[in-house]
């Protein structure tokens, strides 16, 4: 589904990504790991159109999407979430979900005046879809809660729910476990696995928690110094000498070194 060819991203003289090449298979849950500063998030940002690459090419299903802005990639089904969830804090959880789909009739002044029937139909459909998403994620009890009042883990579930409102094809998740307790992290992992198996979502996950990566991801790709070092199962990655050296000689344990 995604092919990255010799991608580099330089900030002045520093190459945060330095000739990275990898493939993401459709229907996979791919883990992306590596020491801090390995270039993982920068590569995510290049693929998702947040940053333009200095060199190289990104393809999606064979189409060149290099440098396309995030809103165009959004309409192609490529979504990227962030380490810190971006919710509308003063709106309810349900309202946050209903805000996601673009092209709603109520967004134009003409329809607001003369298309009220159509708007009402769309809102009813969006309300039903939002409630279905909340049921899927087992957070229906939070539907009327202000999003700003949610815990870190609940915000991550909400952000995952927002990707479901537009039936994403591939979702890039950046440190989904950051600031999340183990119980909620397991709930998030369950949701990712179900979305993958039941709805065909493809995921790419940056995460420091190796237990979480081992539970949901295959294959796992390891980066260091802006390059791809190795790819395989987590056990294969853990046994790779280059990977062990990249982790400052400590090897991979349950948590990546800070």
PDB file of C-alpha atoms in Angstrom:
ATOM      1  CA  UNK A   1       0.000   0.000   0.000  1.00  0.00           C
ATOM      2  CA  UNK A   2       2.828   2.425   0.842  1.00  0.00           C
ATOM      3  CA  UNK A   3       6.286   2.416  -0.702  1.00  0.00           C
ATOM      4  CA  UNK A   4       9.003   4.777   0.510  1.00  0.00           C
ATOM      5  CA  UNK A   5      11.948   5.115  -1.867  1.00  0.00           C
ATOM      6  CA  UNK A   6      15.238   6.648  -0.700  1.00  0.00           C
ATOM      7  CA  UNK A   7      13.495   9.375   1.279  1.00  0.00           C
ATOM      8  CA  UNK A   8      15.593  12.018   2.984  1.00  0.00           C
ATOM      9  CA  UNK A   9      14.570  15.028   5.038  1.00  0.00           C
ATOM     10  CA  UNK A  10      17.180  17.609   5.973  1.00  0.00           C
ATOM     11  CA  UNK A  11      16.893  20.477   8.430  1.00  0.00           C
ATOM     12  CA  UNK A  12      19.835  22.662   7.526  1.00  0.00           C
ATOM     13  CA  UNK A  13      22.850  20.352   7.610  1.00  0.00           C
ATOM     14  CA  UNK A  14      21.112  17.708   9.709  1.00  0.00           C
ATOM     15  CA  UNK A  15      19.453  14.796   7.893  1.00  0.00           C
ATOM     16  CA  UNK A  16      16.711  13.547  10.212  1.00  0.00           C
ATOM     17  CA  UNK A  17      15.777  10.955   7.582  1.00  0.00           C
ATOM     18  CA  UNK A  18      18.673   9.794   5.454  1.00  0.00           C
ATOM     19  CA  UNK A  19      17.783   7.575   2.514  1.00  0.00           C
ATOM     20  CA  UNK A  20      14.984   5.511   4.113  1.00  0.00           C
ATOM     21  CA  UNK A  21      13.415   2.793   1.962  1.00  0.00           C
ATOM     22  CA  UNK A  22      10.558   0.565   3.104  1.00  0.00           C
ATOM     23  CA  UNK A  23       7.235  -0.970   2.110  1.00  0.00           C
ATOM     24  CA  UNK A  24       3.973  -1.203   4.039  1.00  0.00           C
ATOM     25  CA  UNK A  25       1.793  -4.097   2.903  1.00  0.00           C
ATOM     26  CA  UNK A  26      -1.954  -3.636   2.638  1.00  0.00           C
ATOM     27  CA  UNK A  27      -3.763  -5.212   5.581  1.00  0.00           C
ATOM     28  CA  UNK A  28      -0.700  -5.255   7.843  1.00  0.00           C
ATOM     29  CA  UNK A  29      -0.049  -3.729  11.249  1.00  0.00           C
ATOM     30  CA  UNK A  30       3.551  -2.608  10.919  1.00  0.00           C
ATOM     31  CA  UNK A  31       5.562  -1.478  13.925  1.00  0.00           C
ATOM     32  CA  UNK A  32       8.198   1.230  13.511  1.00  0.00           C
ATOM     33  CA  UNK A  33      10.749   1.303  16.321  1.00  0.00           C
ATOM     34  CA  UNK A  34      14.160   2.794  16.974  1.00  0.00           C
ATOM     35  CA  UNK A  35      16.112   4.852  19.490  1.00  0.00           C
ATOM     36  CA  UNK A  36      15.087   8.424  20.182  1.00  0.00           C
ATOM     37  CA  UNK A  37      16.204  10.605  17.287  1.00  0.00           C
ATOM     38  CA  UNK A  38      16.077   7.730  14.793  1.00  0.00           C
ATOM     39  CA  UNK A  39      13.864   9.727  12.413  1.00  0.00           C
ATOM     40  CA  UNK A  40      10.629   7.790  12.952  1.00  0.00           C
ATOM     41  CA  UNK A  41       8.292  10.734  13.509  1.00  0.00           C
ATOM     42  CA  UNK A  42       9.956  12.784  10.767  1.00  0.00           C
ATOM     43  CA  UNK A  43       9.401   9.914   8.331  1.00  0.00           C
ATOM     44  CA  UNK A  44       5.751   9.744   9.420  1.00  0.00           C
ATOM     45  CA  UNK A  45       5.430  13.465   8.764  1.00  0.00           C
ATOM     46  CA  UNK A  46       6.934  13.121   5.292  1.00  0.00           C
ATOM     47  CA  UNK A  47       4.636  10.240   4.332  1.00  0.00           C
ATOM     48  CA  UNK A  48       1.578  12.073   5.705  1.00  0.00           C
ATOM     49  CA  UNK A  49       2.375  15.325   3.892  1.00  0.00           C
ATOM     50  CA  UNK A  50       3.165  17.363   6.995  1.00  0.00           C
ATOM     51  CA  UNK A  51       6.736  17.774   5.707  1.00  0.00           C
ATOM     52  CA  UNK A  52       8.044  17.697   2.145  1.00  0.00           C
ATOM     53  CA  UNK A  53      11.011  15.401   1.614  1.00  0.00           C
ATOM     54  CA  UNK A  54      14.374  16.795   0.604  1.00  0.00           C
ATOM     55  CA  UNK A  55      14.868  13.745  -1.600  1.00  0.00           C
ATOM     56  CA  UNK A  56      13.047  10.573  -2.526  1.00  0.00           C
ATOM     57  CA  UNK A  57       9.550   9.427  -3.329  1.00  0.00           C
ATOM     58  CA  UNK A  58       6.430   8.160  -1.540  1.00  0.00           C
ATOM     59  CA  UNK A  59       3.892   5.976  -3.355  1.00  0.00           C
ATOM     60  CA  UNK A  60       0.420   4.915  -2.231  1.00  0.00           C
ATOM     61  CA  UNK A  61      -1.041   1.974  -4.146  1.00  0.00           C
ATOM     62  CA  UNK A  62       1.379   2.831  -6.952  1.00  0.00           C
ATOM     63  CA  UNK A  63       0.387   6.522  -7.078  1.00  0.00           C
ATOM     64  CA  UNK A  64       3.052   9.145  -6.437  1.00  0.00           C
ATOM     65  CA  UNK A  65       1.864  11.092  -3.376  1.00  0.00           C
ATOM     66  CA  UNK A  66       5.206  12.748  -2.595  1.00  0.00           C
ATOM     67  CA  UNK A  67       4.645  16.144  -1.014  1.00  0.00           C
ATOM     68  CA  UNK A  68       0.844  16.093  -1.266  1.00  0.00           C
ATOM     69  CA  UNK A  69      -0.693  18.113   1.592  1.00  0.00           C
ATOM     70  CA  UNK A  70      -2.450  16.296   4.458  1.00  0.00           C
ATOM     71  CA  UNK A  71      -5.974  17.307   3.372  1.00  0.00           C
ATOM     72  CA  UNK A  72      -5.492  15.655  -0.025  1.00  0.00           C
ATOM     73  CA  UNK A  73      -4.087  12.511   1.586  1.00  0.00           C
ATOM     74  CA  UNK A  74      -7.016  12.547   4.015  1.00  0.00           C
ATOM     75  CA  UNK A  75      -9.411  12.210   1.082  1.00  0.00           C
ATOM     76  CA  UNK A  76      -7.319   9.322  -0.253  1.00  0.00           C
ATOM     77  CA  UNK A  77      -7.760   7.507   3.066  1.00  0.00           C
ATOM     78  CA  UNK A  78      -4.324   8.178   4.600  1.00  0.00           C
ATOM     79  CA  UNK A  79      -4.523   9.562   8.127  1.00  0.00           C
ATOM     80  CA  UNK A  80      -1.876  10.330  10.698  1.00  0.00           C
ATOM     81  CA  UNK A  81      -2.430  10.727  14.443  1.00  0.00           C
ATOM     82  CA  UNK A  82      -0.115  12.525  16.805  1.00  0.00           C
ATOM     83  CA  UNK A  83       1.745  11.848  20.032  1.00  0.00           C
ATOM     84  CA  UNK A  84      -0.498  14.431  21.690  1.00  0.00           C
ATOM     85  CA  UNK A  85      -4.166  14.035  20.757  1.00  0.00           C
ATOM     86  CA  UNK A  86      -5.741  17.008  18.935  1.00  0.00           C
ATOM     87  CA  UNK A  87      -9.328  17.152  20.169  1.00  0.00           C
ATOM     88  CA  UNK A  88     -11.824  20.021  20.280  1.00  0.00           C
ATOM     89  CA  UNK A  89     -11.742  20.280  24.056  1.00  0.00           C
ATOM     90  CA  UNK A  90     -14.949  22.303  24.564  1.00  0.00           C
ATOM     91  CA  UNK A  91     -17.038  19.950  22.402  1.00  0.00           C
ATOM     92  CA  UNK A  92     -18.435  16.606  23.481  1.00  0.00           C
ATOM     93  CA  UNK A  93     -16.882  13.310  22.440  1.00  0.00           C
ATOM     94  CA  UNK A  94     -19.764  12.658  20.048  1.00  0.00           C
ATOM     95  CA  UNK A  95     -19.505  16.161  18.550  1.00  0.00           C
ATOM     96  CA  UNK A  96     -15.766  15.641  17.984  1.00  0.00           C
ATOM     97  CA  UNK A  97     -16.549  12.572  15.903  1.00  0.00           C
ATOM     98  CA  UNK A  98     -19.308  14.298  13.931  1.00  0.00           C
ATOM     99  CA  UNK A  99     -16.921  17.124  12.979  1.00  0.00           C
ATOM    100  CA  UNK A 100     -14.565  14.822  11.061  1.00  0.00           C
ATOM    101  CA  UNK A 101     -16.152  14.079   7.650  1.00  0.00           C
ATOM    102  CA  UNK A 102     -15.556  16.845   5.115  1.00  0.00           C
ATOM    103  CA  UNK A 103     -17.962  18.211   2.504  1.00  0.00           C
ATOM    104  CA  UNK A 104     -20.941  18.421   4.835  1.00  0.00           C
ATOM    105  CA  UNK A 105     -23.888  20.404   3.413  1.00  0.00           C
ATOM    106  CA  UNK A 106     -24.045  22.649   6.459  1.00  0.00           C
ATOM    107  CA  UNK A 107     -20.594  24.023   5.663  1.00  0.00           C
ATOM    108  CA  UNK A 108     -21.975  26.284   2.903  1.00  0.00           C
ATOM    109  CA  UNK A 109     -24.104  29.376   3.508  1.00  0.00           C
ATOM    110  CA  UNK A 110     -26.503  28.468   0.663  1.00  0.00           C
ATOM    111  CA  UNK A 111     -27.340  25.091   2.144  1.00  0.00           C
ATOM    112  CA  UNK A 112     -27.605  26.574   5.624  1.00  0.00           C
ATOM    113  CA  UNK A 113     -30.393  28.791   4.280  1.00  0.00           C
ATOM    114  CA  UNK A 114     -32.128  26.551   1.760  1.00  0.00           C
ATOM    115  CA  UNK A 115     -30.950  22.986   2.373  1.00  0.00           C
ATOM    116  CA  UNK A 116     -32.062  22.427   5.934  1.00  0.00           C
ATOM    117  CA  UNK A 117     -33.752  19.130   5.137  1.00  0.00           C
ATOM    118  CA  UNK A 118     -30.573  17.718   3.609  1.00  0.00           C
ATOM    119  CA  UNK A 119     -28.513  18.994   6.534  1.00  0.00           C
ATOM    120  CA  UNK A 120     -30.869  17.311   9.003  1.00  0.00           C
ATOM    121  CA  UNK A 121     -30.554  14.000   7.132  1.00  0.00           C
ATOM    122  CA  UNK A 122     -26.760  14.222   7.086  1.00  0.00           C
ATOM    123  CA  UNK A 123     -26.621  15.056  10.791  1.00  0.00           C
ATOM    124  CA  UNK A 124     -28.844  12.086  11.624  1.00  0.00           C
ATOM    125  CA  UNK A 125     -26.560   9.781   9.614  1.00  0.00           C
ATOM    126  CA  UNK A 126     -23.458  11.261  11.259  1.00  0.00           C
ATOM    127  CA  UNK A 127     -25.006  10.878  14.697  1.00  0.00           C
ATOM    128  CA  UNK A 128     -25.709   7.199  14.041  1.00  0.00           C
ATOM    129  CA  UNK A 129     -22.196   6.625  12.710  1.00  0.00           C
ATOM    130  CA  UNK A 130     -20.644   8.416  15.686  1.00  0.00           C
ATOM    131  CA  UNK A 131     -22.659   6.263  18.081  1.00  0.00           C
ATOM    132  CA  UNK A 132     -21.615   3.120  16.189  1.00  0.00           C
ATOM    133  CA  UNK A 133     -17.968   4.170  16.513  1.00  0.00           C
ATOM    134  CA  UNK A 134     -18.367   4.825  20.235  1.00  0.00           C
ATOM    135  CA  UNK A 135     -19.944   1.399  20.670  1.00  0.00           C
ATOM    136  CA  UNK A 136     -17.092  -0.227  18.739  1.00  0.00           C
ATOM    137  CA  UNK A 137     -14.516   1.462  20.966  1.00  0.00           C
ATOM    138  CA  UNK A 138     -16.521   0.701  24.142  1.00  0.00           C
ATOM    139  CA  UNK A 139     -16.649   4.363  25.166  1.00  0.00           C
ATOM    140  CA  UNK A 140     -20.374   5.082  24.631  1.00  0.00           C
ATOM    141  CA  UNK A 141     -20.570   6.165  28.259  1.00  0.00           C
ATOM    142  CA  UNK A 142     -18.364   9.146  27.378  1.00  0.00           C
ATOM    143  CA  UNK A 143     -20.418  10.424  24.434  1.00  0.00           C
ATOM    144  CA  UNK A 144     -21.670  13.569  26.217  1.00  0.00           C
ATOM    145  CA  UNK A 145     -18.422  14.254  28.091  1.00  0.00           C
ATOM    146  CA  UNK A 146     -16.386  17.290  27.046  1.00  0.00           C
ATOM    147  CA  UNK A 147     -13.349  15.989  25.165  1.00  0.00           C
ATOM    148  CA  UNK A 148     -11.054  18.200  27.199  1.00  0.00           C
ATOM    149  CA  UNK A 149     -12.022  16.262  30.332  1.00  0.00           C
ATOM    150  CA  UNK A 150     -10.872  12.892  28.970  1.00  0.00           C
ATOM    151  CA  UNK A 151      -7.790  11.077  30.208  1.00  0.00           C
ATOM    152  CA  UNK A 152      -4.799  10.661  27.911  1.00  0.00           C
ATOM    153  CA  UNK A 153      -5.834   7.143  26.971  1.00  0.00           C
ATOM    154  CA  UNK A 154      -9.438   8.128  26.329  1.00  0.00           C
ATOM    155  CA  UNK A 155      -8.228  10.919  24.037  1.00  0.00           C
ATOM    156  CA  UNK A 156      -6.194   8.355  22.082  1.00  0.00           C
ATOM    157  CA  UNK A 157      -9.340   6.231  21.687  1.00  0.00           C
ATOM    158  CA  UNK A 158     -11.236   9.310  20.518  1.00  0.00           C
ATOM    159  CA  UNK A 159      -8.546  10.029  17.959  1.00  0.00           C
ATOM    160  CA  UNK A 160      -8.761   6.447  16.730  1.00  0.00           C
ATOM    161  CA  UNK A 161     -12.526   6.905  16.508  1.00  0.00           C
ATOM    162  CA  UNK A 162     -12.062   9.969  14.348  1.00  0.00           C
ATOM    163  CA  UNK A 163     -10.246   7.846  11.773  1.00  0.00           C
ATOM    164  CA  UNK A 164     -13.270   5.539  11.721  1.00  0.00           C
ATOM    165  CA  UNK A 165     -15.618   8.379  10.775  1.00  0.00           C
ATOM    166  CA  UNK A 166     -14.051   8.532   7.307  1.00  0.00           C
ATOM    167  CA  UNK A 167     -13.313   4.823   6.776  1.00  0.00           C
ATOM    168  CA  UNK A 168      -9.552   5.312   6.527  1.00  0.00           C
ATOM    169  CA  UNK A 169      -7.451   2.939   4.429  1.00  0.00           C
ATOM    170  CA  UNK A 170      -4.165   3.396   6.272  1.00  0.00           C
ATOM    171  CA  UNK A 171      -3.573   5.019   9.645  1.00  0.00           C
ATOM    172  CA  UNK A 172      -0.219   6.154  11.037  1.00  0.00           C
ATOM    173  CA  UNK A 173      -0.250   6.082  14.845  1.00  0.00           C
ATOM    174  CA  UNK A 174       2.517   7.996  16.616  1.00  0.00           C
ATOM    175  CA  UNK A 175       3.241   6.805  20.179  1.00  0.00           C
ATOM    176  CA  UNK A 176      -0.294   5.681  20.889  1.00  0.00           C
ATOM    177  CA  UNK A 177       0.823   4.443  24.305  1.00  0.00           C
ATOM    178  CA  UNK A 178       2.337   7.727  25.517  1.00  0.00           C
ATOM    179  CA  UNK A 179       0.772   8.668  28.850  1.00  0.00           C
ATOM    180  CA  UNK A 180      -1.725   5.789  28.677  1.00  0.00           C
ATOM    181  CA  UNK A 181      -2.283   3.304  31.498  1.00  0.00           C
ATOM    182  CA  UNK A 182      -1.951  -0.414  30.782  1.00  0.00           C
ATOM    183  CA  UNK A 183      -5.695  -1.143  30.874  1.00  0.00           C
ATOM    184  CA  UNK A 184      -6.537   1.542  28.317  1.00  0.00           C
ATOM    185  CA  UNK A 185      -3.539   0.589  26.207  1.00  0.00           C
ATOM    186  CA  UNK A 186      -4.918  -2.938  26.010  1.00  0.00           C
ATOM    187  CA  UNK A 187      -8.285  -1.494  24.962  1.00  0.00           C
ATOM    188  CA  UNK A 188      -6.587   0.555  22.242  1.00  0.00           C
ATOM    189  CA  UNK A 189      -4.687  -2.531  21.086  1.00  0.00           C
ATOM    190  CA  UNK A 190      -7.941  -4.517  20.917  1.00  0.00           C
ATOM    191  CA  UNK A 191      -9.542  -1.774  18.807  1.00  0.00           C
ATOM    192  CA  UNK A 192      -6.588  -1.682  16.399  1.00  0.00           C
ATOM    193  CA  UNK A 193      -6.664  -5.464  15.967  1.00  0.00           C
ATOM    194  CA  UNK A 194     -10.433  -5.451  15.360  1.00  0.00           C
ATOM    195  CA  UNK A 195     -10.204  -2.593  12.842  1.00  0.00           C
ATOM    196  CA  UNK A 196      -7.477  -4.499  11.042  1.00  0.00           C
ATOM    197  CA  UNK A 197      -9.263  -7.859  10.978  1.00  0.00           C
ATOM    198  CA  UNK A 198     -12.895  -6.789  10.638  1.00  0.00           C
ATOM    199  CA  UNK A 199     -12.611  -3.628   8.525  1.00  0.00           C
ATOM    200  CA  UNK A 200      -9.353  -4.116   6.671  1.00  0.00           C
ATOM    201  CA  UNK A 201      -7.504  -1.112   8.081  1.00  0.00           C
ATOM    202  CA  UNK A 202      -3.760  -0.972   7.510  1.00  0.00           C
ATOM    203  CA  UNK A 203      -1.779   0.478  10.419  1.00  0.00           C
ATOM    204  CA  UNK A 204       1.751   1.753  10.958  1.00  0.00           C
ATOM    205  CA  UNK A 205       2.589   2.212  14.636  1.00  0.00           C
ATOM    206  CA  UNK A 206       5.447   4.094  16.310  1.00  0.00           C
ATOM    207  CA  UNK A 207       5.652   2.892  19.879  1.00  0.00           C
ATOM    208  CA  UNK A 208       8.283   2.502  22.611  1.00  0.00           C
ATOM    209  CA  UNK A 209       6.445  -0.236  24.497  1.00  0.00           C
ATOM    210  CA  UNK A 210       7.837  -3.485  23.100  1.00  0.00           C
ATOM    211  CA  UNK A 211       5.115  -5.582  24.739  1.00  0.00           C
ATOM    212  CA  UNK A 212       2.507  -3.586  22.822  1.00  0.00           C
ATOM    213  CA  UNK A 213       4.486  -3.831  19.577  1.00  0.00           C
ATOM    214  CA  UNK A 214       4.926  -7.576  20.039  1.00  0.00           C
ATOM    215  CA  UNK A 215       1.231  -8.068  20.674  1.00  0.00           C
ATOM    216  CA  UNK A 216      -0.167  -6.321  17.593  1.00  0.00           C
ATOM    217  CA  UNK A 217       2.610  -5.732  15.034  1.00  0.00           C
ATOM    218  CA  UNK A 218       4.040  -7.946  12.301  1.00  0.00           C
ATOM    219  CA  UNK A 219       6.324  -6.990  10.682  1.00  0.00           C
ATOM    220  CA  UNK A 220       8.477  -4.653  12.768  1.00  0.00           C
ATOM    221  CA  UNK A 221      10.843  -2.153  11.135  1.00  0.00           C
ATOM    222  CA  UNK A 222      13.739  -0.659  13.077  1.00  0.00           C
ATOM    223  CA  UNK A 223      15.255   2.721  12.214  1.00  0.00           C
ATOM    224  CA  UNK A 224      18.421   4.399  13.465  1.00  0.00           C
ATOM    225  CA  UNK A 225      20.129   7.627  12.381  1.00  0.00           C
ATOM    226  CA  UNK A 226      17.505   8.226   9.709  1.00  0.00           C
ATOM    227  CA  UNK A 227      17.951   4.862   8.006  1.00  0.00           C
ATOM    228  CA  UNK A 228      16.123   1.526   8.045  1.00  0.00           C
ATOM    229  CA  UNK A 229      18.287  -0.985   9.894  1.00  0.00           C
ATOM    230  CA  UNK A 230      16.221  -4.165   9.884  1.00  0.00           C
ATOM    231  CA  UNK A 231      12.788  -5.668   9.268  1.00  0.00           C
ATOM    232  CA  UNK A 232      11.186  -8.861  10.564  1.00  0.00           C
ATOM    233  CA  UNK A 233       9.297 -10.225  13.516  1.00  0.00           C
ATOM    234  CA  UNK A 234       9.980  -8.628  16.876  1.00  0.00           C
ATOM    235  CA  UNK A 235      12.030 -11.658  17.942  1.00  0.00           C
ATOM    236  CA  UNK A 236      14.150 -11.343  14.790  1.00  0.00           C
ATOM    237  CA  UNK A 237      14.610  -7.633  15.408  1.00  0.00           C
ATOM    238  CA  UNK A 238      15.658  -8.248  19.017  1.00  0.00           C
ATOM    239  CA  UNK A 239      18.314 -10.723  17.855  1.00  0.00           C
ATOM    240  CA  UNK A 240      19.751  -8.420  15.181  1.00  0.00           C
ATOM    241  CA  UNK A 241      23.259  -7.224  16.114  1.00  0.00           C
ATOM    242  CA  UNK A 242      22.871  -3.895  14.300  1.00  0.00           C
ATOM    243  CA  UNK A 243      19.674  -3.205  16.201  1.00  0.00           C
ATOM    244  CA  UNK A 244      21.269  -4.109  19.530  1.00  0.00           C
ATOM    245  CA  UNK A 245      24.173  -1.763  18.777  1.00  0.00           C
ATOM    246  CA  UNK A 246      21.741   1.022  17.799  1.00  0.00           C
ATOM    247  CA  UNK A 247      20.118   0.722  21.217  1.00  0.00           C
ATOM    248  CA  UNK A 248      23.428   1.683  22.824  1.00  0.00           C
ATOM    249  CA  UNK A 249      24.464  -1.896  23.462  1.00  0.00           C
ATOM    250  CA  UNK A 250      21.605  -2.531  25.892  1.00  0.00           C
ATOM    251  CA  UNK A 251      19.414  -4.560  23.559  1.00  0.00           C
ATOM    252  CA  UNK A 252      15.646  -4.382  23.425  1.00  0.00           C
ATOM    253  CA  UNK A 253      13.820  -4.904  26.661  1.00  0.00           C
ATOM    254  CA  UNK A 254      10.201  -4.141  27.459  1.00  0.00           C
ATOM    255  CA  UNK A 255      10.894  -0.454  27.130  1.00  0.00           C
ATOM    256  CA  UNK A 256      13.179   1.363  24.753  1.00  0.00           C
ATOM    257  CA  UNK A 257      15.935   3.436  26.396  1.00  0.00           C
ATOM    258  CA  UNK A 258      15.080   7.091  26.930  1.00  0.00           C
TER     259      UNK A 258
END
